[in-house]
mmCIF file of C-alpha atoms and ligand atoms in Angstrom:
data_model
loop_
_atom_site.group_PDB
_atom_site.id
_atom_site.type_symbol
_atom_site.label_atom_id
_atom_site.label_comp_id
_atom_site.label_asym_id
_atom_site.label_seq_id
_atom_site.Cartn_x
_atom_site.Cartn_y
_atom_site.Cartn_z
ATOM 1 C CA MET R 17 26.656 169.905 106.552
ATOM 2 C CA PHE R 18 24.764 172.929 105.591
ATOM 3 C CA ARG R 19 21.607 170.109 104.315
ATOM 4 C CA LEU R 20 21.898 168.246 107.652
ATOM 5 C CA PHE R 21 21.553 171.455 109.360
ATOM 6 C CA PHE R 22 18.183 172.347 107.273
ATOM 7 C CA LEU R 23 16.978 168.601 107.482
ATOM 8 C CA GLY R 24 17.751 168.857 111.334
ATOM 9 C CA ILE R 25 15.611 172.039 111.751
ATOM 10 C CA ALA R 26 13.165 170.746 109.818
ATOM 11 C CA SER R 27 12.215 167.471 111.392
ATOM 12 C CA VAL R 28 12.565 169.536 114.758
ATOM 13 C CA PHE R 29 9.417 171.550 113.268
ATOM 14 C CA THR R 30 7.355 168.550 111.825
ATOM 15 C CA LYS R 31 8.056 167.339 115.135
ATOM 16 C CA VAL R 32 6.383 170.074 117.042
ATOM 17 C CA VAL R 33 3.254 170.499 114.472
ATOM 18 C CA HIS R 34 3.351 166.884 113.519
ATOM 19 C CA ALA R 35 3.804 164.911 116.961
ATOM 20 C CA LYS R 36 1.273 162.167 117.517
ATOM 21 C CA LYS R 37 0.347 164.113 121.103
ATOM 22 C CA SER R 38 1.461 167.558 119.666
ATOM 23 C CA VAL R 39 1.606 170.324 122.491
ATOM 24 C CA PHE R 40 0.598 173.525 120.008
ATOM 25 C CA MET R 41 -2.243 171.286 118.058
ATOM 26 C CA PRO R 42 -5.391 169.251 119.601
ATOM 27 C CA PRO R 43 -5.625 165.678 118.807
ATOM 28 C CA GLU R 44 -6.456 164.353 115.180
ATOM 29 C CA ALA R 45 -9.592 162.563 115.270
ATOM 30 C CA SER R 46 -10.306 162.217 112.182
ATOM 31 C CA ALA R 47 -8.191 160.431 108.810
ATOM 32 C CA TYR R 48 -8.441 164.514 107.410
ATOM 33 C CA ALA R 49 -7.177 166.061 110.805
ATOM 34 C CA HIS R 50 -3.584 164.118 110.159
ATOM 35 C CA GLU R 51 -3.716 164.513 106.410
ATOM 36 C CA ALA R 52 -4.538 168.642 107.141
ATOM 37 C CA ASP R 53 -1.407 168.347 109.571
ATOM 38 C CA LYS R 54 0.821 166.684 106.939
ATOM 39 C CA LEU R 55 0.230 169.582 105.204
ATOM 40 C CA TYR R 56 -0.011 172.693 107.605
ATOM 41 C CA ALA R 57 3.713 170.866 108.581
ATOM 42 C CA PHE R 58 4.979 170.617 104.752
ATOM 43 C CA ILE R 59 3.670 174.366 104.992
ATOM 44 C CA LEU R 60 5.527 175.343 107.808
ATOM 45 C CA ASN R 61 8.863 173.549 107.249
ATOM 46 C CA VAL R 62 9.236 175.430 103.342
ATOM 47 C CA SER R 63 8.874 178.597 105.050
ATOM 48 C CA ALA R 64 11.099 177.892 108.229
ATOM 49 C CA VAL R 65 13.790 177.050 105.488
ATOM 50 C CA SER R 66 13.478 179.560 103.377
ATOM 51 C CA PHE R 67 13.322 182.330 106.561
ATOM 52 C CA ILE R 68 16.973 180.675 107.536
ATOM 53 C CA LEU R 69 18.363 180.493 104.047
ATOM 54 C CA ILE R 70 17.088 184.410 103.468
ATOM 55 C CA VAL R 71 18.644 185.398 106.848
ATOM 56 C CA LEU R 72 21.686 183.294 106.747
ATOM 57 C CA PHE R 73 22.017 185.101 103.111
ATOM 58 C CA ILE R 74 21.833 188.431 104.086
ATOM 59 C CA ALA R 75 24.771 187.954 106.936
ATOM 60 C CA TYR R 76 26.674 186.717 104.426
ATOM 61 C CA PHE R 77 26.510 189.308 102.052
ATOM 62 C CA CYS R 78 26.682 191.965 104.457
ATOM 63 C CA ILE R 79 30.045 190.975 105.693
ATOM 64 C CA LYS R 80 31.413 189.975 101.836
ATOM 65 C CA TYR R 81 30.800 193.278 100.133
ATOM 66 C CA ARG R 82 30.580 195.702 103.167
ATOM 67 C CA ARG R 83 33.102 199.040 102.694
ATOM 68 C CA LYS R 84 36.302 197.505 103.401
ATOM 69 C CA THR R 85 38.210 201.316 102.912
ATOM 70 C CA LEU R 86 36.814 204.740 102.781
ATOM 71 C CA ASN R 87 37.606 204.425 98.493
ATOM 72 C CA ASP R 88 35.883 200.957 98.023
ATOM 73 C CA LYS R 89 33.655 201.297 94.865
ATOM 74 C CA THR R 90 30.583 198.838 94.692
ATOM 75 C CA PRO R 91 31.560 196.508 91.787
ATOM 76 C CA HIS R 92 29.430 196.407 88.545
ATOM 77 C CA LEU R 93 26.957 193.536 88.565
ATOM 78 C CA SER R 94 24.596 192.935 85.784
ATOM 79 C CA HIS R 95 22.800 189.861 86.583
ATOM 80 C CA ASN R 96 23.514 185.878 86.367
ATOM 81 C CA PHE R 97 20.614 184.222 84.025
ATOM 82 C CA LYS R 98 21.568 181.013 85.523
ATOM 83 C CA LEU R 99 20.532 182.111 89.188
ATOM 84 C CA GLU R 100 17.899 183.558 88.214
ATOM 85 C CA VAL R 101 16.135 180.720 86.547
ATOM 86 C CA ILE R 102 16.928 178.863 89.255
ATOM 87 C CA TRP R 103 15.166 180.816 91.551
ATOM 88 C CA THR R 104 12.383 181.084 89.708
ATOM 89 C CA ILE R 105 11.536 177.745 88.937
ATOM 90 C CA ILE R 106 11.944 176.059 92.169
ATOM 91 C CA PRO R 107 10.256 178.200 94.346
ATOM 92 C CA SER R 108 7.099 177.934 91.765
ATOM 93 C CA LEU R 109 7.425 174.331 91.617
ATOM 94 C CA ILE R 110 6.936 174.553 95.550
ATOM 95 C CA PHE R 111 4.158 177.123 95.232
ATOM 96 C CA PHE R 112 2.374 174.699 92.674
ATOM 97 C CA PHE R 113 3.154 171.567 94.541
ATOM 98 C CA MET R 114 1.721 173.394 97.659
ATOM 99 C CA PHE R 115 -0.947 174.556 95.806
ATOM 100 C CA ALA R 116 -2.455 170.842 94.104
ATOM 101 C CA TRP R 117 -1.830 169.863 97.771
ATOM 102 C CA GLY R 118 -4.174 172.125 99.490
ATOM 103 C CA TRP R 119 -6.478 171.939 96.675
ATOM 104 C CA LYS R 120 -7.116 168.233 96.489
ATOM 105 C CA LEU R 121 -7.360 168.192 100.223
ATOM 106 C CA TRP R 122 -9.965 171.463 100.293
ATOM 107 C CA ASN R 123 -12.315 168.939 97.789
ATOM 108 C CA GLN R 124 -12.016 166.054 100.182
ATOM 109 C CA ALA R 125 -12.784 168.295 102.816
ATOM 110 C CA ARG R 126 -15.840 170.113 101.413
ATOM 111 C CA TYR R 127 -18.018 167.525 99.720
ATOM 112 C CA ALA R 128 -19.480 164.945 102.274
ATOM 113 C CA PRO R 129 -19.618 161.159 100.555
ATOM 114 C CA LYS R 130 -23.089 159.944 99.636
ATOM 115 C CA GLY R 131 -25.085 158.205 102.809
ATOM 116 C CA ALA R 132 -23.946 160.631 105.471
ATOM 117 C CA LEU R 133 -25.764 160.829 108.425
ATOM 118 C CA GLU R 134 -27.083 164.215 109.020
ATOM 119 C CA ILE R 135 -27.447 166.702 111.784
ATOM 120 C CA PHE R 136 -29.230 169.600 111.613
ATOM 121 C CA VAL R 137 -27.244 172.280 113.846
ATOM 122 C CA GLU R 138 -28.353 175.434 114.988
ATOM 123 C CA GLY R 139 -26.468 178.154 116.222
ATOM 124 C CA GLN R 140 -28.158 180.847 118.240
ATOM 125 C CA LYS R 141 -26.921 183.780 120.537
ATOM 126 C CA TRP R 142 -25.351 181.368 122.667
ATOM 127 C CA SER R 143 -25.743 177.831 122.291
ATOM 128 C CA TRP R 144 -25.813 175.169 119.751
ATOM 129 C CA GLY R 145 -28.877 172.867 118.976
ATOM 130 C CA PHE R 146 -28.503 169.791 117.415
ATOM 131 C CA HIS R 147 -32.059 168.006 115.393
ATOM 132 C CA TYR R 148 -31.173 164.555 114.749
ATOM 133 C CA LYS R 149 -33.816 163.126 111.661
ATOM 134 C CA SER R 150 -35.710 160.985 114.317
ATOM 135 C CA GLY R 151 -36.738 163.786 116.221
ATOM 136 C CA ARG R 152 -34.091 163.598 119.184
ATOM 137 C CA THR R 153 -32.898 166.959 120.092
ATOM 138 C CA SER R 154 -30.329 167.853 122.011
ATOM 139 C CA ILE R 155 -28.556 171.546 123.195
ATOM 140 C CA ASN R 156 -24.589 171.745 123.059
ATOM 141 C CA GLU R 157 -24.338 168.072 123.493
ATOM 142 C CA VAL R 158 -24.267 165.829 120.128
ATOM 143 C CA TYR R 159 -23.599 162.057 120.041
ATOM 144 C CA VAL R 160 -22.595 160.777 116.796
ATOM 145 C CA PRO R 161 -20.711 157.153 115.936
ATOM 146 C CA VAL R 162 -17.529 156.451 115.121
ATOM 147 C CA GLY R 163 -16.092 155.250 112.137
ATOM 148 C CA LYS R 164 -19.370 156.968 109.564
ATOM 149 C CA PRO R 165 -19.069 159.831 107.849
ATOM 150 C CA ILE R 166 -20.970 162.912 109.362
ATOM 151 C CA LYS R 167 -22.794 165.782 107.569
ATOM 152 C CA PHE R 168 -23.429 168.530 109.966
ATOM 153 C CA ILE R 169 -26.158 170.599 108.442
ATOM 154 C CA LEU R 170 -25.976 174.631 109.932
ATOM 155 C CA SER R 171 -28.023 176.924 109.914
ATOM 156 C CA SER R 172 -28.696 180.253 112.307
ATOM 157 C CA LYS R 173 -31.456 181.631 113.790
ATOM 158 C CA ASP R 174 -29.566 185.281 114.765
ATOM 159 C CA VAL R 175 -25.870 186.231 113.651
ATOM 160 C CA ILE R 176 -23.149 184.505 112.129
ATOM 161 C CA HIS R 177 -21.436 181.910 114.150
ATOM 162 C CA SER R 178 -19.085 179.472 113.118
ATOM 163 C CA LEU R 179 -19.187 176.051 114.231
ATOM 164 C CA PHE R 180 -15.374 174.736 114.874
ATOM 165 C CA LEU R 181 -14.078 171.455 115.276
ATOM 166 C CA PRO R 182 -10.563 171.818 115.978
ATOM 167 C CA ALA R 183 -9.752 167.988 116.711
ATOM 168 C CA PHE R 184 -11.354 167.097 112.663
ATOM 169 C CA ARG R 185 -9.379 170.624 111.296
ATOM 170 C CA LYS R 186 -12.577 172.113 110.437
ATOM 171 C CA LYS R 187 -14.761 174.678 110.365
ATOM 172 C CA GLN R 188 -17.762 176.328 108.617
ATOM 173 C CA ASP R 189 -19.846 179.515 109.325
ATOM 174 C CA ALA R 190 -23.403 179.418 110.215
ATOM 175 C CA VAL R 191 -25.251 182.467 108.272
ATOM 176 C CA PRO R 192 -28.916 183.534 109.010
ATOM 177 C CA GLY R 193 -31.327 182.918 105.867
ATOM 178 C CA ARG R 194 -29.266 179.859 104.531
ATOM 179 C CA TYR R 195 -28.247 176.190 104.861
ATOM 180 C CA THR R 196 -24.176 175.647 105.006
ATOM 181 C CA SER R 197 -22.320 172.179 106.371
ATOM 182 C CA LEU R 198 -19.514 170.578 107.323
ATOM 183 C CA TRP R 199 -18.362 167.051 107.411
ATOM 184 C CA ILE R 200 -16.416 164.718 109.417
ATOM 185 C CA GLN R 201 -15.667 160.967 109.744
ATOM 186 C CA PRO R 202 -14.373 160.493 113.253
ATOM 187 C CA ASN R 203 -11.470 157.793 113.282
ATOM 188 C CA LYS R 204 -11.797 157.864 117.809
ATOM 189 C CA LYS R 205 -13.793 157.223 120.566
ATOM 190 C CA GLY R 206 -14.223 160.331 122.857
ATOM 191 C CA ASP R 207 -15.309 163.710 123.484
ATOM 192 C CA TYR R 208 -14.234 166.976 121.584
ATOM 193 C CA TYR R 209 -14.609 170.589 121.907
ATOM 194 C CA ILE R 210 -16.897 172.213 119.700
ATOM 195 C CA PHE R 211 -16.090 176.210 119.410
ATOM 196 C CA CYS R 212 -18.019 179.304 117.726
ATOM 197 C CA ALA R 213 -15.626 180.993 115.690
ATOM 198 C CA GLU R 214 -17.001 183.828 114.746
ATOM 199 C CA PHE R 215 -17.628 186.480 117.341
ATOM 200 C CA CYS R 216 -21.722 186.892 117.820
ATOM 201 C CA GLY R 217 -21.770 189.060 121.076
ATOM 202 C CA THR R 218 -21.377 188.991 124.670
ATOM 203 C CA GLY R 219 -21.629 185.092 125.353
ATOM 204 C CA HIS R 220 -19.493 184.151 122.371
ATOM 205 C CA SER R 221 -16.355 182.497 124.316
ATOM 206 C CA GLY R 222 -19.063 180.811 126.423
ATOM 207 C CA MET R 223 -21.193 179.078 123.193
ATOM 208 C CA MET R 224 -19.508 176.080 123.403
ATOM 209 C CA ALA R 225 -20.685 172.443 122.891
ATOM 210 C CA LYS R 226 -19.122 168.903 123.540
ATOM 211 C CA LEU R 227 -19.075 166.555 120.586
ATOM 212 C CA LYS R 228 -19.332 162.702 121.711
ATOM 213 C CA VAL R 229 -18.116 160.121 119.450
ATOM 214 C CA VAL R 230 -19.420 156.679 120.927
ATOM 215 C CA SER R 231 -19.677 153.536 119.210
ATOM 216 C CA PHE R 232 -22.804 152.808 117.320
ATOM 217 C CA LYS R 233 -24.505 151.028 119.807
ATOM 218 C CA GLU R 234 -24.340 153.635 122.467
ATOM 219 C CA TYR R 235 -25.382 156.081 119.289
ATOM 220 C CA ALA R 236 -28.562 154.188 119.012
ATOM 221 C CA GLN R 237 -29.583 154.158 122.923
ATOM 222 C CA TRP R 238 -28.677 157.395 122.952
ATOM 223 C CA LEU R 239 -30.876 158.499 120.116
ATOM 224 C CA SER R 240 -33.648 156.817 121.467
ATOM 225 C CA ASN R 241 -33.380 157.102 125.241
ATOM 226 C CA ASP R 242 -35.856 159.583 126.660
ATOM 227 C CA PRO R 243 -32.930 161.821 128.096
ATOM 228 C CA TYR R 244 -34.920 162.716 131.377
ATOM 229 C CA LYS R 245 -36.191 158.837 132.288
ATOM 230 C CA GLY R 246 -36.601 158.594 136.018
ATOM 231 C CA MET R 247 -35.292 162.320 136.758
ATOM 232 C CA SER R 248 -37.706 164.967 138.914
ATOM 233 C CA LEU R 249 -38.767 168.114 137.412
ATOM 234 C CA SER R 250 -36.186 170.240 139.326
ATOM 235 C CA GLN R 251 -33.689 167.603 138.243
ATOM 236 C CA ILE R 252 -34.491 168.033 134.394
ATOM 237 C CA GLY R 253 -34.362 171.890 135.102
ATOM 238 C CA LYS R 254 -30.752 171.361 136.198
ATOM 239 C CA LYS R 255 -29.685 169.388 133.147
ATOM 240 C CA VAL R 256 -31.153 172.155 130.695
ATOM 241 C CA PHE R 257 -30.185 175.103 132.618
ATOM 242 C CA ASN R 258 -26.614 173.940 133.026
ATOM 243 C CA ALA R 259 -26.564 173.147 128.453
ATOM 244 C CA SER R 260 -28.852 176.262 128.025
ATOM 245 C CA CYS R 261 -28.256 178.593 130.397
ATOM 246 C CA THR R 262 -24.836 178.912 131.818
ATOM 247 C CA ALA R 263 -23.187 180.983 129.350
ATOM 248 C CA CYS R 264 -25.469 183.995 130.817
ATOM 249 C CA HIS R 265 -26.861 182.870 133.952
ATOM 250 C CA ASN R 266 -25.287 182.397 137.068
ATOM 251 C CA THR R 267 -27.206 180.435 139.880
ATOM 252 C CA ASN R 268 -26.312 182.076 142.738
ATOM 253 C CA ASN R 269 -27.796 185.871 142.687
ATOM 254 C CA THR R 270 -24.621 187.812 140.593
ATOM 255 C CA ALA R 271 -25.269 189.083 137.332
ATOM 256 C CA LYS R 272 -23.735 187.663 134.681
ATOM 257 C CA VAL R 273 -24.446 188.092 130.718
ATOM 258 C CA GLY R 274 -28.224 188.223 132.329
ATOM 259 C CA PRO R 275 -29.144 188.460 136.091
ATOM 260 C CA GLY R 276 -28.425 185.478 138.391
ATOM 261 C CA PHE R 277 -31.432 183.288 139.878
ATOM 262 C CA GLY R 278 -30.280 182.828 143.194
ATOM 263 C CA GLY R 279 -33.137 184.222 145.525
ATOM 264 C CA LEU R 280 -34.827 185.002 142.370
ATOM 265 C CA TRP R 281 -38.080 182.556 142.945
ATOM 266 C CA ALA R 282 -40.918 184.932 144.320
ATOM 267 C CA SER R 283 -38.597 188.368 144.523
ATOM 268 C CA THR R 284 -40.728 191.265 143.346
ATOM 269 C CA LYS R 285 -38.486 192.919 140.438
ATOM 270 C CA ILE R 286 -38.578 196.406 138.977
ATOM 271 C CA LEU R 287 -38.669 196.570 135.291
ATOM 272 C CA THR R 288 -36.989 198.878 132.764
ATOM 273 C CA ASN R 289 -40.843 200.359 132.562
ATOM 274 C CA ASN R 290 -40.598 201.663 136.573
ATOM 275 C CA LYS R 291 -43.543 198.814 136.799
ATOM 276 C CA SER R 292 -42.901 195.932 138.819
ATOM 277 C CA VAL R 293 -43.732 191.963 138.506
ATOM 278 C CA VAL R 294 -43.406 189.225 141.022
ATOM 279 C CA ALA R 295 -41.119 186.422 139.760
ATOM 280 C CA ASP R 296 -43.393 183.558 139.629
ATOM 281 C CA SER R 297 -43.579 180.810 137.278
ATOM 282 C CA THR R 298 -45.586 182.965 134.550
ATOM 283 C CA TYR R 299 -43.127 185.456 134.470
ATOM 284 C CA ILE R 300 -40.094 182.840 134.295
ATOM 285 C CA ARG R 301 -42.133 181.223 131.459
ATOM 286 C CA GLU R 302 -42.828 184.348 129.594
ATOM 287 C CA SER R 303 -39.169 185.315 130.107
ATOM 288 C CA ILE R 304 -38.031 182.515 128.613
ATOM 289 C CA LEU R 305 -40.324 182.381 125.688
ATOM 290 C CA ASN R 306 -41.016 186.181 125.024
ATOM 291 C CA PRO R 307 -37.503 187.590 126.865
ATOM 292 C CA ASN R 308 -37.809 190.951 125.499
ATOM 293 C CA ALA R 309 -41.338 191.390 127.431
ATOM 294 C CA LYS R 310 -40.044 192.196 130.537
ATOM 295 C CA VAL R 311 -36.496 193.440 131.114
ATOM 296 C CA VAL R 312 -35.551 193.747 134.722
ATOM 297 C CA LYS R 313 -34.041 197.196 135.022
ATOM 298 C CA GLY R 314 -30.428 197.655 134.085
ATOM 299 C CA PHE R 315 -30.453 194.806 132.017
ATOM 300 C CA LEU R 316 -30.616 195.596 128.192
ATOM 301 C CA LYS R 317 -33.155 194.377 126.252
ATOM 302 C CA GLY R 318 -32.778 192.457 123.034
ATOM 303 C CA VAL R 319 -30.081 190.633 124.372
ATOM 304 C CA MET R 320 -31.483 187.654 125.362
ATOM 305 C CA PRO R 321 -32.602 185.119 122.819
ATOM 306 C CA THR R 322 -36.078 183.291 122.934
ATOM 307 C CA PHE R 323 -36.112 179.815 123.473
ATOM 308 C CA LYS R 324 -39.692 179.443 121.582
ATOM 309 C CA GLY R 325 -39.506 175.904 119.859
ATOM 310 C CA GLN R 326 -36.475 175.443 121.574
ATOM 311 C CA LEU R 327 -37.459 173.755 124.484
ATOM 312 C CA SER R 328 -40.440 171.625 125.298
ATOM 313 C CA GLU R 329 -42.947 172.490 128.099
ATOM 314 C CA GLN R 330 -41.430 169.591 130.054
ATOM 315 C CA GLN R 331 -37.890 171.293 129.986
ATOM 316 C CA ILE R 332 -39.473 174.954 130.756
ATOM 317 C CA ARG R 333 -41.204 173.698 133.907
ATOM 318 C CA GLY R 334 -38.005 171.582 135.071
ATOM 319 C CA LEU R 335 -36.449 175.052 134.766
ATOM 320 C CA VAL R 336 -38.883 176.771 136.823
ATOM 321 C CA GLU R 337 -38.612 174.552 139.150
ATOM 322 C CA TYR R 338 -34.844 174.569 139.117
ATOM 323 C CA ILE R 339 -34.754 178.258 139.670
ATOM 324 C CA LYS R 340 -37.402 177.926 142.740
ATOM 325 C CA GLY R 341 -34.913 175.904 144.599
ATOM 326 C CA LEU R 342 -31.800 178.653 143.588
ATOM 327 C CA LYS R 343 -30.841 180.529 146.890
ATOM 328 C CA GLU R 344 -28.288 183.618 147.046
HETATM 329 CU CU1 CUA M 447 -21.593 181.725 118.184
HETATM 330 CU CU2 CUA M 447 -19.312 183.310 118.630
#
């Protein structure tokens, strides 16, 4: 009866955590994600069963050994050797089992197989830049082929960020001054979220990217494609803006982390040093590459990162053209 009851509870917990489509967990997009969930469900089940057992025993003993009369004496108890050995050995075995299982998975998670496809990832306030060995770069969007092991090599331009791939149950800090890495082997095509999981300042919650798992053919095509083929400068600018600027800037004139860009073009702005500047292409270009040179009054210096080396001339020209067209 008791056994059935616990098994029932355990199976409900397993269903909740470990169902194919769980309400509580993100999708599983790799074999590792499935394994990690199994271990997680096991630990959760053991904890749930122990919790229930302990609470039931507390309640049972409260009733059984309550003081029945005013003169009720506490019985003299010393110990029970057999019982103590059992409640030491059984939990220890369970803990060692958890440890061994976790260790095995951790090793699997840590070390990328030889021949994994390497992609460089650079975190900065507040976007993710991706650099392929072919020279292709992208911001906040990364294409990978399905079924292949992929190794992300992380670095950071400013502070500690953390690359978090919930659908792959993996997370790794990107630390300034060193390389760290994380590998995945996606087994399902689709779009998956990449978050920053280390509080890195005002725009932290907007530091998101998309992982696109596609067929090898689509991936190869994307790698060799000119991302701006057939696009006008302002269309290019819009694309760059949406990928790199929206975490901090609005397209109307409401300020976010930084100023809104609606109506900015050709307007006169007062700077922190009380001088004025006309927002022309030279000023916008300078503010993208050397953002602290001329900061508009009311905004803080040092908040905006430089995009030097991140954006090409074509992308900067595109941004200028796009901002030109933004109305209040
Ligand atoms: Cu980068 Cu939080």
